[in-house]
Amino acid sequence: MEFEPRIVAFLCNWCSYTGADLAGTSRLAVPANLKAVRVMCSSRVEPDLVIKALMEGADGVLVAGCWPGDCHYQRGNYFTRRRAAMLKALLGALGLDPGRFRLAWIAASDGPRYSEVTNAFVKQVKELGPNPLRKKV
Amino acid sequence: MTQALVLKTTAGPAKACADLLARLIRSGHVAAALGPFTMDGAPPAHLLVSSPDLVADLALFHPRFAGNIAQAASRLTRLGPLPGKVAIAVRPCEAAALVELAKIKQVDLGSFVVVGVDCAGCIPAREDVAADIENHLALGSMVEPIRPACRICVRMGQTEPCDILVGAWGLKDALLLIPRTDQGAKAVLAAWPDPGKAPNPAEADLISEREGVVAKLRGQRQEARSAETRAFVGQHGGFEGILKMLEKCIACRNCSEVCPICYCKECKFKLGPMETDGALALAAAVDLGSARFPQSPLQYHLGRMVHMAESCVGCGACSDACPHDVPVSELFAVAADVVQGLFGYGAGSDPASLRPLSSFAENEFEDLGR
């Protein structure tokens, strides 16, 4: 049976969740691997939550928010971006598959991008294989 | 700002520093001194001392690390400024921790006259050897055996947030007393109100002698640090390696208890949202045959990294406190270099620079999120 990754997707209420909705109503293909968690802002997703999801068996974690400059709270996503850069650098330096974590800007009006990003990320995580932490820890 | 002075150290540099603090107390310039003291031959402990006579037991050049004193300073002033000034004697890593704590308003620096002292490193917590730190400072060498954190320390010459620097590197039978701020100059004036009896001004070659030793050591150990952190990642990197390294971790969280930067009264990792849900853990156990419970130490250490690597000053208190000799300070040296390097931030070096995760620039990391 082909490996189907489990992916936790943290979607910001104002842009990305709405974008996901639009992808659905536009009947675009969205992978069933995603477990969406709606948050009020991408900056609500502290790196701890990404780590927790990975440690508890998620094969990949997507954090999606408004494009820089478009944040509903003006500057939330700039902080998200710094945290994401840090988390990626840390996971990379320690050899812990930074590719299992993806940050994506997805606008509310951009259903097609939601479909593209999620499909591409599922493909990427499929190539990485099951999260080695799932059985190990 | 007054110029640098030379302290004669006929009774040893520790006694010369104790004399400075005793003078500050006697003159009423400070109400007490906070520092490591050895009482009745016990290992050094942080004490708040108001008696000028007891200050003689100051153990500034003791080879044992008594914990990061910035944590004590933070707890002293957490509820507000002190009613009287306290002179605090700090090692370079402790000075750096004061800078970081001041940025997050966890210490009131205005309550202190900060006296920064040159440090030749400390011995590992479980070792018990006599070490002549004074001699090491004079010769420009590090103590042996040395804690891993001190082996890769590049903080010699740390100046912030000190009011007075006490220089010892490369100096024999003398210390340099360098007032750095107005407050430091006033303190020196209070210690020696009669200019006729004050220590002599330092000659330029004495100052450059110390600076030369500091620069040389820092260069050497910057190289050692790069090499050691690279070797550490080579040995312990990857899922297998890092889990193996943390095998002995019992998640007691001592490392965060003694960390000067981990200031939260209630650690997030002890709170509900970060705990693994029991029903989920059971489901995972049924699904996989077994599941670790409670959370894996890796989750805790990675979580701690994203919380405090930006401000880690590398004091090594975490490794001293680890009951199972997990190389915590080495792991955090890697994390600190990665995170601080990413943002071009040096923990403890500049009180005016914002902590990287509390700030941002609009045009940066522009490939992220695309």
Short mmCIF file of C-alpha atoms in Angstrom, two decimals:
data_model
loop_
_atom_site.label_atom_id
_atom_site.label_comp_id
_atom_site.label_asym_id
_atom_site.label_seq_id
_atom_site.Cartn_x
_atom_site.Cartn_y
_atom_site.Cartn_z
CA MET A 1 0.00 0.00 0.00
CA GLU A 2 1.35 3.42 -0.88
CA PHE A 3 2.45 5.54 2.06
CA GLU A 4 -0.04 8.29 2.76
CA PRO A 5 1.51 10.97 4.98
CA ARG A 6 -0.42 12.57 7.78
CA ILE A 7 -0.04 16.29 7.68
CA VAL A 8 -1.13 18.84 10.25
CA ALA A 9 -2.02 22.14 8.59
CA PHE A 10 -2.27 25.24 10.72
CA LEU A 11 -4.29 27.74 8.67
CA CYS A 12 -4.79 31.36 9.55
CA ASN A 13 -8.42 32.34 9.84
CA TRP A 14 -8.26 35.38 7.60
CA CYS A 15 -6.34 34.25 4.53
CA SER A 16 -5.33 30.64 4.34
CA TYR A 17 -8.40 29.03 5.88
CA THR A 18 -10.57 31.10 3.60
CA GLY A 19 -8.30 30.14 0.72
CA ALA A 20 -8.79 26.49 1.64
CA ASP A 21 -12.54 27.05 1.70
CA LEU A 22 -12.38 28.64 -1.71
CA ALA A 23 -10.37 25.73 -3.06
CA GLY A 24 -13.16 23.46 -1.83
CA THR A 25 -16.03 25.47 -3.26
CA SER A 26 -14.10 25.82 -6.51
CA ARG A 27 -13.95 22.00 -6.63
CA LEU A 28 -10.14 22.01 -6.79
CA ALA A 29 -8.27 18.89 -5.81
CA VAL A 30 -7.10 19.07 -2.21
CA PRO A 31 -5.30 16.09 -0.67
CA ALA A 32 -7.11 14.20 2.07
CA ASN A 33 -3.84 13.91 4.04
CA LEU A 34 -4.33 17.25 5.73
CA LYS A 35 -5.77 17.77 9.16
CA ALA A 36 -6.62 21.45 9.20
CA VAL A 37 -6.36 23.44 12.40
CA ARG A 38 -7.80 26.93 12.17
CA VAL A 39 -5.87 29.56 14.11
CA MET A 40 -6.54 33.27 14.33
CA CYS A 41 -3.10 34.16 12.99
CA SER A 42 -0.13 32.20 11.70
CA SER A 43 1.87 33.82 14.49
CA ARG A 44 -0.32 31.91 16.93
CA VAL A 45 1.59 28.81 15.84
CA GLU A 46 4.68 28.91 17.97
CA PRO A 47 7.42 26.51 16.87
CA ASP A 48 6.64 24.35 19.92
CA LEU A 49 3.37 23.34 18.29
CA VAL A 50 5.10 22.32 15.08
CA ILE A 51 7.56 20.26 17.11
CA LYS A 52 4.77 18.73 19.15
CA ALA A 53 2.91 17.70 16.01
CA LEU A 54 6.06 16.14 14.55
CA MET A 55 6.89 14.37 17.79
CA GLU A 56 3.41 12.95 18.12
CA GLY A 57 3.42 11.34 14.74
CA ALA A 58 2.65 13.91 12.04
CA ASP A 59 4.72 13.25 8.93
CA GLY A 60 4.65 16.89 7.97
CA VAL A 61 3.45 20.24 9.29
CA LEU A 62 2.17 23.10 7.17
CA VAL A 63 1.80 26.60 8.59
CA ALA A 64 -0.06 28.94 6.28
CA GLY A 65 -0.82 32.60 6.68
CA CYS A 66 -1.47 35.86 4.85
CA TRP A 67 1.22 37.20 2.52
CA PRO A 68 3.71 39.59 4.15
CA GLY A 69 2.08 43.00 4.27
CA ASP A 70 -1.42 41.50 4.21
CA CYS A 71 -1.63 40.26 7.79
CA HIS A 72 -5.01 40.92 9.37
CA TYR A 73 -3.11 42.00 12.47
CA GLN A 74 -0.61 44.05 10.45
CA ARG A 75 2.62 42.31 11.48
CA GLY A 76 1.82 38.87 12.87
CA ASN A 77 3.15 36.97 9.87
CA TYR A 78 6.51 38.75 10.00
CA PHE A 79 7.05 37.16 13.39
CA THR A 80 5.87 33.84 11.96
CA ARG A 81 8.47 34.15 9.24
CA ARG A 82 11.31 34.68 11.71
CA ARG A 83 10.19 31.72 13.78
CA ALA A 84 9.89 29.55 10.70
CA ALA A 85 13.37 30.56 9.58
CA MET A 86 14.69 29.66 13.02
CA LEU A 87 12.89 26.32 13.17
CA LYS A 88 14.04 25.34 9.69
CA ALA A 89 17.64 26.29 10.53
CA LEU A 90 17.54 24.36 13.81
CA LEU A 91 16.00 21.22 12.31
CA GLY A 92 18.47 21.44 9.44
CA ALA A 93 21.50 21.88 11.70
CA LEU A 94 20.49 18.91 13.83
CA GLY A 95 19.74 16.72 10.82
CA LEU A 96 16.01 16.43 11.58
CA ASP A 97 14.39 16.67 8.12
CA PRO A 98 13.54 20.37 7.83
CA GLY A 99 11.54 19.39 4.73
CA ARG A 100 8.77 18.08 6.97
CA PHE A 101 7.92 21.64 7.85
CA ARG A 102 6.53 24.07 5.31
CA LEU A 103 5.57 27.72 5.67
CA ALA A 104 3.27 29.03 2.95
CA TRP A 105 1.57 32.32 2.26
CA ILE A 106 -1.90 31.68 0.84
CA ALA A 107 -4.31 34.54 0.18
CA ALA A 108 -8.04 34.26 0.84
CA SER A 109 -8.75 34.75 -2.85
CA ASP A 110 -6.25 32.15 -3.99
CA GLY A 111 -7.95 28.75 -3.92
CA PRO A 112 -5.74 27.42 -6.71
CA ARG A 113 -2.60 28.19 -4.68
CA TYR A 114 -3.99 26.30 -1.70
CA SER A 115 -4.50 23.30 -3.93
CA GLU A 116 -1.02 23.60 -5.46
CA VAL A 117 0.80 24.13 -2.16
CA THR A 118 -0.91 21.27 -0.37
CA ASN A 119 -0.49 18.81 -3.24
CA ALA A 120 3.18 19.72 -3.63
CA PHE A 121 3.80 19.42 0.12
CA VAL A 122 2.12 16.01 0.31
CA LYS A 123 4.30 14.88 -2.57
CA GLN A 124 7.41 16.21 -0.84
CA VAL A 125 6.61 14.46 2.45
CA LYS A 126 5.78 11.24 0.59
CA GLU A 127 9.29 11.30 -0.78
CA LEU A 128 10.70 11.79 2.72
CA GLY A 129 8.76 8.75 3.89
CA PRO A 130 7.15 8.14 7.27
CA ASN A 131 8.31 10.34 10.14
CA PRO A 132 11.07 8.33 11.86
CA LEU A 133 10.07 9.85 15.17
CA ARG A 134 6.67 8.21 15.06
CA LYS A 135 7.90 4.83 16.16
CA LYS A 136 11.16 5.86 17.76
CA VAL A 137 10.21 8.12 20.61
CA MET B 1 34.59 58.63 33.14
CA THR B 2 37.76 58.23 35.15
CA GLN B 3 40.70 56.36 33.79
CA ALA B 4 41.75 52.81 34.54
CA LEU B 5 43.52 52.19 37.84
CA VAL B 6 45.94 49.52 38.99
CA LEU B 7 44.96 47.46 42.02
CA LYS B 8 47.91 45.91 43.83
CA THR B 9 47.18 42.31 44.68
CA THR B 10 49.64 41.50 47.42
CA ALA B 11 47.02 39.25 49.07
CA GLY B 12 45.77 37.84 45.76
CA PRO B 13 43.25 39.23 43.25
CA ALA B 14 40.20 37.82 45.08
CA LYS B 15 41.16 39.78 48.17
CA ALA B 16 41.72 42.89 46.10
CA CYS B 17 38.19 42.59 44.68
CA ALA B 18 36.82 41.90 48.15
CA ASP B 19 38.56 45.06 49.30
CA LEU B 20 36.85 47.05 46.54
CA LEU B 21 33.42 45.69 47.53
CA ALA B 22 34.13 46.26 51.24
CA ARG B 23 35.02 49.87 50.47
CA LEU B 24 31.79 50.32 48.52
CA ILE B 25 29.80 48.96 51.46
CA ARG B 26 31.69 50.98 54.08
CA SER B 27 31.26 54.18 52.15
CA GLY B 28 27.53 53.57 51.98
CA HIS B 29 27.67 53.59 48.19
CA VAL B 30 26.02 50.16 48.15
CA ALA B 31 23.96 48.43 50.83
CA ALA B 32 25.35 44.99 50.11
CA ALA B 33 27.39 42.89 47.72
CA LEU B 34 26.06 39.92 45.77
CA GLY B 35 28.53 37.33 44.59
CA PRO B 36 29.96 33.87 45.14
CA PHE B 37 31.21 33.45 48.69
CA THR B 38 32.89 30.54 50.41
CA MET B 39 31.78 30.39 54.01
CA ASP B 40 33.75 28.12 56.35
CA GLY B 41 35.47 26.35 53.47
CA ALA B 42 32.19 25.34 51.80
CA PRO B 43 31.92 25.45 48.00
CA PRO B 44 31.01 28.90 46.71
CA ALA B 45 27.37 29.93 47.02
CA HIS B 46 25.65 33.13 46.03
CA LEU B 47 25.23 35.35 49.05
CA LEU B 48 24.03 38.84 49.66
CA VAL B 49 26.59 40.23 52.09
CA SER B 50 26.25 43.53 53.90
CA SER B 51 29.07 43.17 56.44
CA PRO B 52 32.33 44.55 55.05
CA ASP B 53 34.22 41.96 57.14
CA LEU B 54 32.40 38.99 55.60
CA VAL B 55 33.11 40.29 52.09
CA ALA B 56 36.64 38.98 52.60
CA ASP B 57 35.25 35.49 51.81
CA LEU B 58 34.44 36.55 48.25
CA ALA B 59 35.33 33.61 46.00
CA LEU B 60 35.57 35.42 42.70
CA PHE B 61 38.45 33.41 41.32
CA HIS B 62 37.18 30.08 42.57
CA PRO B 63 37.29 27.28 39.98
CA ARG B 64 33.75 26.12 40.80
CA PHE B 65 30.73 27.62 39.06
CA ALA B 66 28.09 28.41 41.66
CA GLY B 67 25.30 28.82 39.11
CA ASN B 68 24.61 31.84 36.94
CA ILE B 69 24.30 34.75 39.32
CA ALA B 70 22.11 36.66 36.86
CA GLN B 71 19.33 34.35 38.00
CA ALA B 72 19.81 35.55 41.58
CA ALA B 73 19.83 39.17 40.39
CA SER B 74 16.63 38.54 38.48
CA ARG B 75 14.87 37.07 41.47
CA LEU B 76 16.05 39.90 43.72
CA THR B 77 14.50 42.55 41.51
CA ARG B 78 11.62 40.70 39.91
CA LEU B 79 9.01 42.52 41.95
CA GLY B 80 10.63 45.91 41.49
CA PRO B 81 13.81 47.89 42.08
CA LEU B 82 15.66 47.32 45.34
CA PRO B 83 15.45 50.09 47.97
CA GLY B 84 19.26 50.26 48.08
CA LYS B 85 22.01 49.56 45.55
CA VAL B 86 23.75 46.23 45.48
CA ALA B 87 27.20 45.63 44.02
CA ILE B 88 27.12 42.43 41.98
CA ALA B 89 30.28 40.60 40.94
CA VAL B 90 29.85 38.72 37.67
CA ARG B 91 31.74 36.48 35.29
CA PRO B 92 31.48 37.32 31.58
CA CYS B 93 28.66 34.80 30.94
CA GLU B 94 26.77 36.14 33.92
CA ALA B 95 27.16 39.70 32.67
CA ALA B 96 25.80 38.59 29.29
CA ALA B 97 22.83 36.94 30.99
CA LEU B 98 22.09 40.22 32.79
CA VAL B 99 21.93 41.97 29.41
CA GLU B 100 19.49 39.42 28.02
CA LEU B 101 17.33 39.41 31.16
CA ALA B 102 17.18 43.21 31.18
CA LYS B 103 15.79 43.10 27.63
CA ILE B 104 12.85 41.00 28.74
CA LYS B 105 12.43 43.07 31.90
CA GLN B 106 13.38 40.23 34.20
CA VAL B 107 16.05 42.15 36.05
CA ASP B 108 16.33 45.76 37.16
CA LEU B 109 19.88 46.73 36.33
CA GLY B 110 19.38 50.10 38.02
CA SER B 111 19.46 48.32 41.36
CA PHE B 112 23.00 47.11 40.79
CA VAL B 113 26.53 48.34 40.45
CA VAL B 114 27.81 45.64 38.11
CA VAL B 115 31.43 44.60 38.60
CA GLY B 116 32.60 42.36 35.77
CA VAL B 117 35.58 40.14 36.42
CA ASP B 118 37.87 38.27 34.01
CA CYS B 119 37.37 34.53 34.14
CA ALA B 120 39.66 31.65 33.14
CA GLY B 121 36.86 29.08 33.16
CA CYS B 122 35.50 26.67 35.74
CA ILE B 123 36.06 23.00 36.50
CA PRO B 124 33.31 20.43 35.78
CA ALA B 125 30.69 20.20 38.53
CA ARG B 126 31.65 16.66 39.54
CA GLU B 127 35.40 17.35 39.72
CA ASP B 128 37.03 18.43 42.91
CA VAL B 129 40.46 19.78 42.20
CA ALA B 130 42.33 22.77 43.45
CA ALA B 131 43.01 25.12 40.54
CA ASP B 132 45.04 28.27 40.61
CA ILE B 133 42.77 30.46 38.51
CA GLU B 134 44.83 33.53 39.34
CA ASN B 135 47.88 31.98 37.79
CA HIS B 136 45.90 30.91 34.70
CA LEU B 137 44.69 34.47 34.26
CA ALA B 138 48.20 35.83 34.59
CA LEU B 139 49.52 33.32 32.05
CA GLY B 140 46.57 33.67 29.70
CA SER B 141 45.61 30.00 29.91
CA MET B 142 42.35 28.26 30.75
CA VAL B 143 41.75 26.15 33.85
CA GLU B 144 42.21 22.36 33.66
CA PRO B 145 40.06 20.25 33.78
CA ILE B 146 37.58 22.63 32.22
CA ARG B 147 33.80 22.51 31.81
CA PRO B 148 32.75 21.93 28.20
CA ALA B 149 30.86 25.23 28.23
CA CYS B 150 33.98 27.14 29.32
CA ARG B 151 36.14 25.29 26.80
CA ILE B 152 34.19 26.89 23.96
CA CYS B 153 33.44 30.21 25.69
CA VAL B 154 34.25 33.25 23.60
CA ARG B 155 33.05 35.82 26.11
CA MET B 156 36.38 36.98 27.51
CA GLY B 157 36.45 40.74 27.31
CA GLN B 158 32.64 40.97 27.81
CA THR B 159 31.96 44.59 28.74
CA GLU B 160 28.16 45.00 28.87
CA PRO B 161 26.44 45.80 31.21
CA CYS B 162 29.35 46.31 33.61
CA ASP B 163 29.88 49.57 35.47
CA ILE B 164 33.36 48.52 36.49
CA LEU B 165 35.59 45.94 34.84
CA VAL B 166 38.20 44.10 36.82
CA GLY B 167 40.85 42.97 34.35
CA ALA B 168 43.20 40.13 35.20
CA TRP B 169 44.23 38.58 31.87
CA GLY B 170 47.97 38.68 31.39
CA LEU B 171 48.60 40.67 34.58
CA LYS B 172 50.91 39.58 37.36
CA ASP B 173 50.51 40.88 40.93
CA ALA B 174 48.06 43.50 39.73
CA LEU B 175 44.49 43.98 38.54
CA LEU B 176 43.08 46.61 36.26
CA LEU B 177 40.14 48.55 37.59
CA ILE B 178 38.32 50.02 34.62
CA PRO B 179 35.28 52.23 35.26
CA ARG B 180 33.03 51.94 32.18
CA THR B 181 30.05 54.09 33.11
CA ASP B 182 29.32 57.21 35.12
CA GLN B 183 27.96 54.99 37.84
CA GLY B 184 31.18 52.99 37.81
CA ALA B 185 33.28 56.14 38.07
CA LYS B 186 31.18 57.36 40.99
CA ALA B 187 31.60 54.01 42.72
CA VAL B 188 35.39 54.15 42.34
CA LEU B 189 35.32 57.68 43.74
CA ALA B 190 33.24 56.49 46.69
CA ALA B 191 35.65 53.61 47.32
CA TRP B 192 38.67 55.93 47.45
CA PRO B 193 37.37 59.39 48.41
CA ASP B 194 40.90 60.63 49.10
CA PRO B 195 42.65 60.89 45.72
CA GLY B 196 46.01 60.77 47.47
CA LYS B 197 45.29 57.25 48.71
CA ALA B 198 43.57 56.00 45.55
CA PRO B 199 45.22 53.32 43.40
CA ASN B 200 47.58 54.61 40.75
CA PRO B 201 46.37 55.20 37.19
CA ALA B 202 47.16 52.33 34.87
CA GLU B 203 49.79 52.76 32.23
CA ALA B 204 48.76 52.23 28.67
CA ASP B 205 50.95 49.16 28.14
CA LEU B 206 49.24 47.35 31.01
CA ILE B 207 45.86 47.95 29.38
CA SER B 208 47.06 46.86 25.96
CA GLU B 209 48.74 43.81 27.53
CA ARG B 210 45.36 42.62 28.80
CA GLU B 211 43.57 43.48 25.59
CA GLY B 212 46.15 41.53 23.63
CA VAL B 213 45.61 38.41 25.72
CA VAL B 214 41.82 38.77 25.46
CA ALA B 215 41.93 39.13 21.67
CA LYS B 216 44.29 36.19 21.25
CA LEU B 217 42.25 33.90 23.50
CA ARG B 218 39.00 34.87 21.84
CA GLY B 219 40.41 34.12 18.43
CA GLN B 220 41.74 30.73 19.51
CA ARG B 221 38.54 29.72 21.14
CA GLN B 222 36.29 30.94 18.39
CA GLU B 223 38.12 28.39 16.25
CA ALA B 224 37.81 25.73 18.94
CA ARG B 225 34.11 26.49 19.24
CA SER B 226 33.47 26.12 15.52
CA ALA B 227 35.40 22.87 15.44
CA GLU B 228 33.67 21.46 18.52
CA THR B 229 30.14 22.35 17.45
CA ARG B 230 30.82 20.84 14.01
CA ALA B 231 32.14 17.68 15.61
CA PHE B 232 29.15 17.56 17.94
CA VAL B 233 26.67 17.71 15.06
CA GLY B 234 28.70 15.08 13.22
CA GLN B 235 28.50 12.76 16.17
CA HIS B 236 24.98 13.42 17.43
CA GLY B 237 23.13 14.83 14.41
CA GLY B 238 20.23 13.05 12.74
CA PHE B 239 17.28 11.25 14.32
CA GLU B 240 19.30 8.25 15.47
CA GLY B 241 22.12 10.31 16.91
CA ILE B 242 20.05 12.82 18.74
CA LEU B 243 17.75 10.23 20.27
CA LYS B 244 20.77 8.23 21.35
CA MET B 245 22.30 11.32 22.92
CA LEU B 246 19.10 11.98 24.86
CA GLU B 247 18.64 8.35 25.90
CA LYS B 248 19.66 9.08 29.46
CA CYS B 249 17.57 12.24 29.80
CA ILE B 250 14.92 11.76 32.46
CA ALA B 251 13.20 15.05 31.58
CA CYS B 252 13.69 16.34 35.12
CA ARG B 253 14.03 19.82 33.63
CA ASN B 254 16.85 20.75 35.96
CA CYS B 255 18.56 22.31 32.94
CA SER B 256 15.78 24.85 32.60
CA GLU B 257 15.52 25.40 36.35
CA VAL B 258 19.09 26.65 36.51
CA CYS B 259 19.08 28.40 33.12
CA PRO B 260 19.33 32.17 33.61
CA ILE B 261 17.39 32.77 30.39
CA CYS B 262 14.54 30.37 31.20
CA TYR B 263 12.74 32.85 33.40
CA CYS B 264 9.11 31.68 33.14
CA LYS B 265 7.66 31.00 36.56
CA GLU B 266 5.51 28.31 35.05
CA CYS B 267 7.36 26.38 32.41
CA LYS B 268 5.24 25.85 29.33
CA PHE B 269 6.32 22.23 29.23
CA LYS B 270 4.67 21.63 32.57
CA LEU B 271 1.37 23.06 31.40
CA GLY B 272 -1.56 21.25 29.84
CA PRO B 273 -1.31 22.27 26.20
CA MET B 274 2.17 20.85 25.76
CA GLU B 275 1.42 17.61 27.58
CA THR B 276 0.48 14.59 25.53
CA ASP B 277 -3.19 13.81 25.79
CA GLY B 278 -3.68 10.49 27.58
CA ALA B 279 -6.30 9.19 25.16
CA LEU B 280 -4.05 10.03 22.21
CA ALA B 281 -1.08 8.33 23.83
CA LEU B 282 -3.15 5.20 24.43
CA ALA B 283 -4.38 5.28 20.83
CA ALA B 284 -0.79 5.58 19.62
CA ALA B 285 0.28 2.70 21.85
CA VAL B 286 -2.52 0.52 20.49
CA ASP B 287 -1.71 1.59 16.95
CA LEU B 288 2.07 1.12 17.12
CA GLY B 289 2.46 -1.45 19.87
CA SER B 290 4.12 1.06 22.18
CA ALA B 291 4.27 4.80 22.68
CA ARG B 292 6.47 6.91 24.84
CA PHE B 293 4.68 8.70 27.66
CA PRO B 294 4.94 11.42 28.82
CA GLN B 295 6.44 13.46 26.02
CA SER B 296 9.82 12.58 24.61
CA PRO B 297 12.83 14.45 26.03
CA LEU B 298 13.56 15.49 22.45
CA GLN B 299 10.33 17.47 22.32
CA TYR B 300 11.28 19.19 25.53
CA HIS B 301 14.82 20.01 24.40
CA LEU B 302 13.75 21.19 20.95
CA GLY B 303 11.03 23.26 22.59
CA ARG B 304 13.51 24.80 24.98
CA MET B 305 15.79 25.56 22.05
CA VAL B 306 13.16 27.56 20.20
CA HIS B 307 12.40 29.42 23.43
CA MET B 308 15.85 30.44 24.53
CA ALA B 309 18.58 29.65 21.99
CA GLU B 310 18.28 33.24 20.77
CA SER B 311 19.46 34.43 24.19
CA CYS B 312 21.65 31.52 25.31
CA VAL B 313 24.85 32.93 26.82
CA GLY B 314 26.60 29.57 27.08
CA CYS B 315 27.22 29.64 30.83
CA GLY B 316 26.91 25.85 31.09
CA ALA B 317 24.71 25.88 34.19
CA CYS B 318 22.46 23.35 32.40
CA SER B 319 25.23 20.78 32.08
CA ASP B 320 26.26 21.27 35.72
CA ALA B 321 22.70 20.52 36.80
CA CYS B 322 22.13 17.47 34.60
CA PRO B 323 22.03 14.36 36.79
CA HIS B 324 22.79 12.07 33.85
CA ASP B 325 25.56 13.98 32.11
CA VAL B 326 23.58 14.66 28.96
CA PRO B 327 25.74 17.14 27.00
CA VAL B 328 23.12 19.87 27.30
CA SER B 329 25.44 22.85 27.09
CA GLU B 330 27.13 21.44 23.98
CA LEU B 331 23.73 20.88 22.33
CA PHE B 332 22.69 24.40 23.19
CA ALA B 333 25.96 25.83 21.92
CA VAL B 334 25.00 24.40 18.52
CA ALA B 335 21.47 25.78 18.78
CA ALA B 336 22.69 29.19 19.95
CA ASP B 337 25.20 29.47 17.12
CA VAL B 338 22.57 28.46 14.56
CA VAL B 339 19.85 30.79 15.81
CA GLN B 340 21.97 33.78 16.78
CA GLY B 341 24.01 33.37 13.61
CA LEU B 342 20.85 33.29 11.48
CA PHE B 343 19.77 36.69 12.78
CA GLY B 344 23.24 38.19 13.22
CA TYR B 345 22.55 38.54 16.91
CA GLY B 346 25.04 38.15 19.74
CA ALA B 347 23.37 37.36 23.04
CA GLY B 348 24.62 39.68 25.76
CA SER B 349 26.70 41.90 23.55
CA ASP B 350 24.47 44.87 22.83
CA PRO B 351 21.78 46.04 25.27
CA ALA B 352 20.20 48.18 22.54
CA SER B 353 19.65 45.41 19.98
CA LEU B 354 16.26 43.70 20.02
CA ARG B 355 15.98 39.97 20.62
CA PRO B 356 15.56 38.40 17.18
CA LEU B 357 12.21 36.72 17.77
CA SER B 358 10.71 39.87 19.25
CA SER B 359 11.52 41.86 16.16
CA PHE B 360 11.53 41.54 12.37
CA ALA B 361 12.45 43.31 9.18
CA GLU B 362 9.99 43.55 6.33
CA ASN B 363 12.50 42.52 3.71
CA GLU B 364 14.11 39.34 4.91
CA PHE B 365 13.77 35.58 4.36
CA GLU B 366 11.80 36.43 1.27
CA ASP B 367 12.01 32.95 -0.19
CA LEU B 368 10.25 31.52 2.86
CA GLY B 369 6.50 30.99 2.39
CA ARG B 370 6.60 31.22 -1.39
#
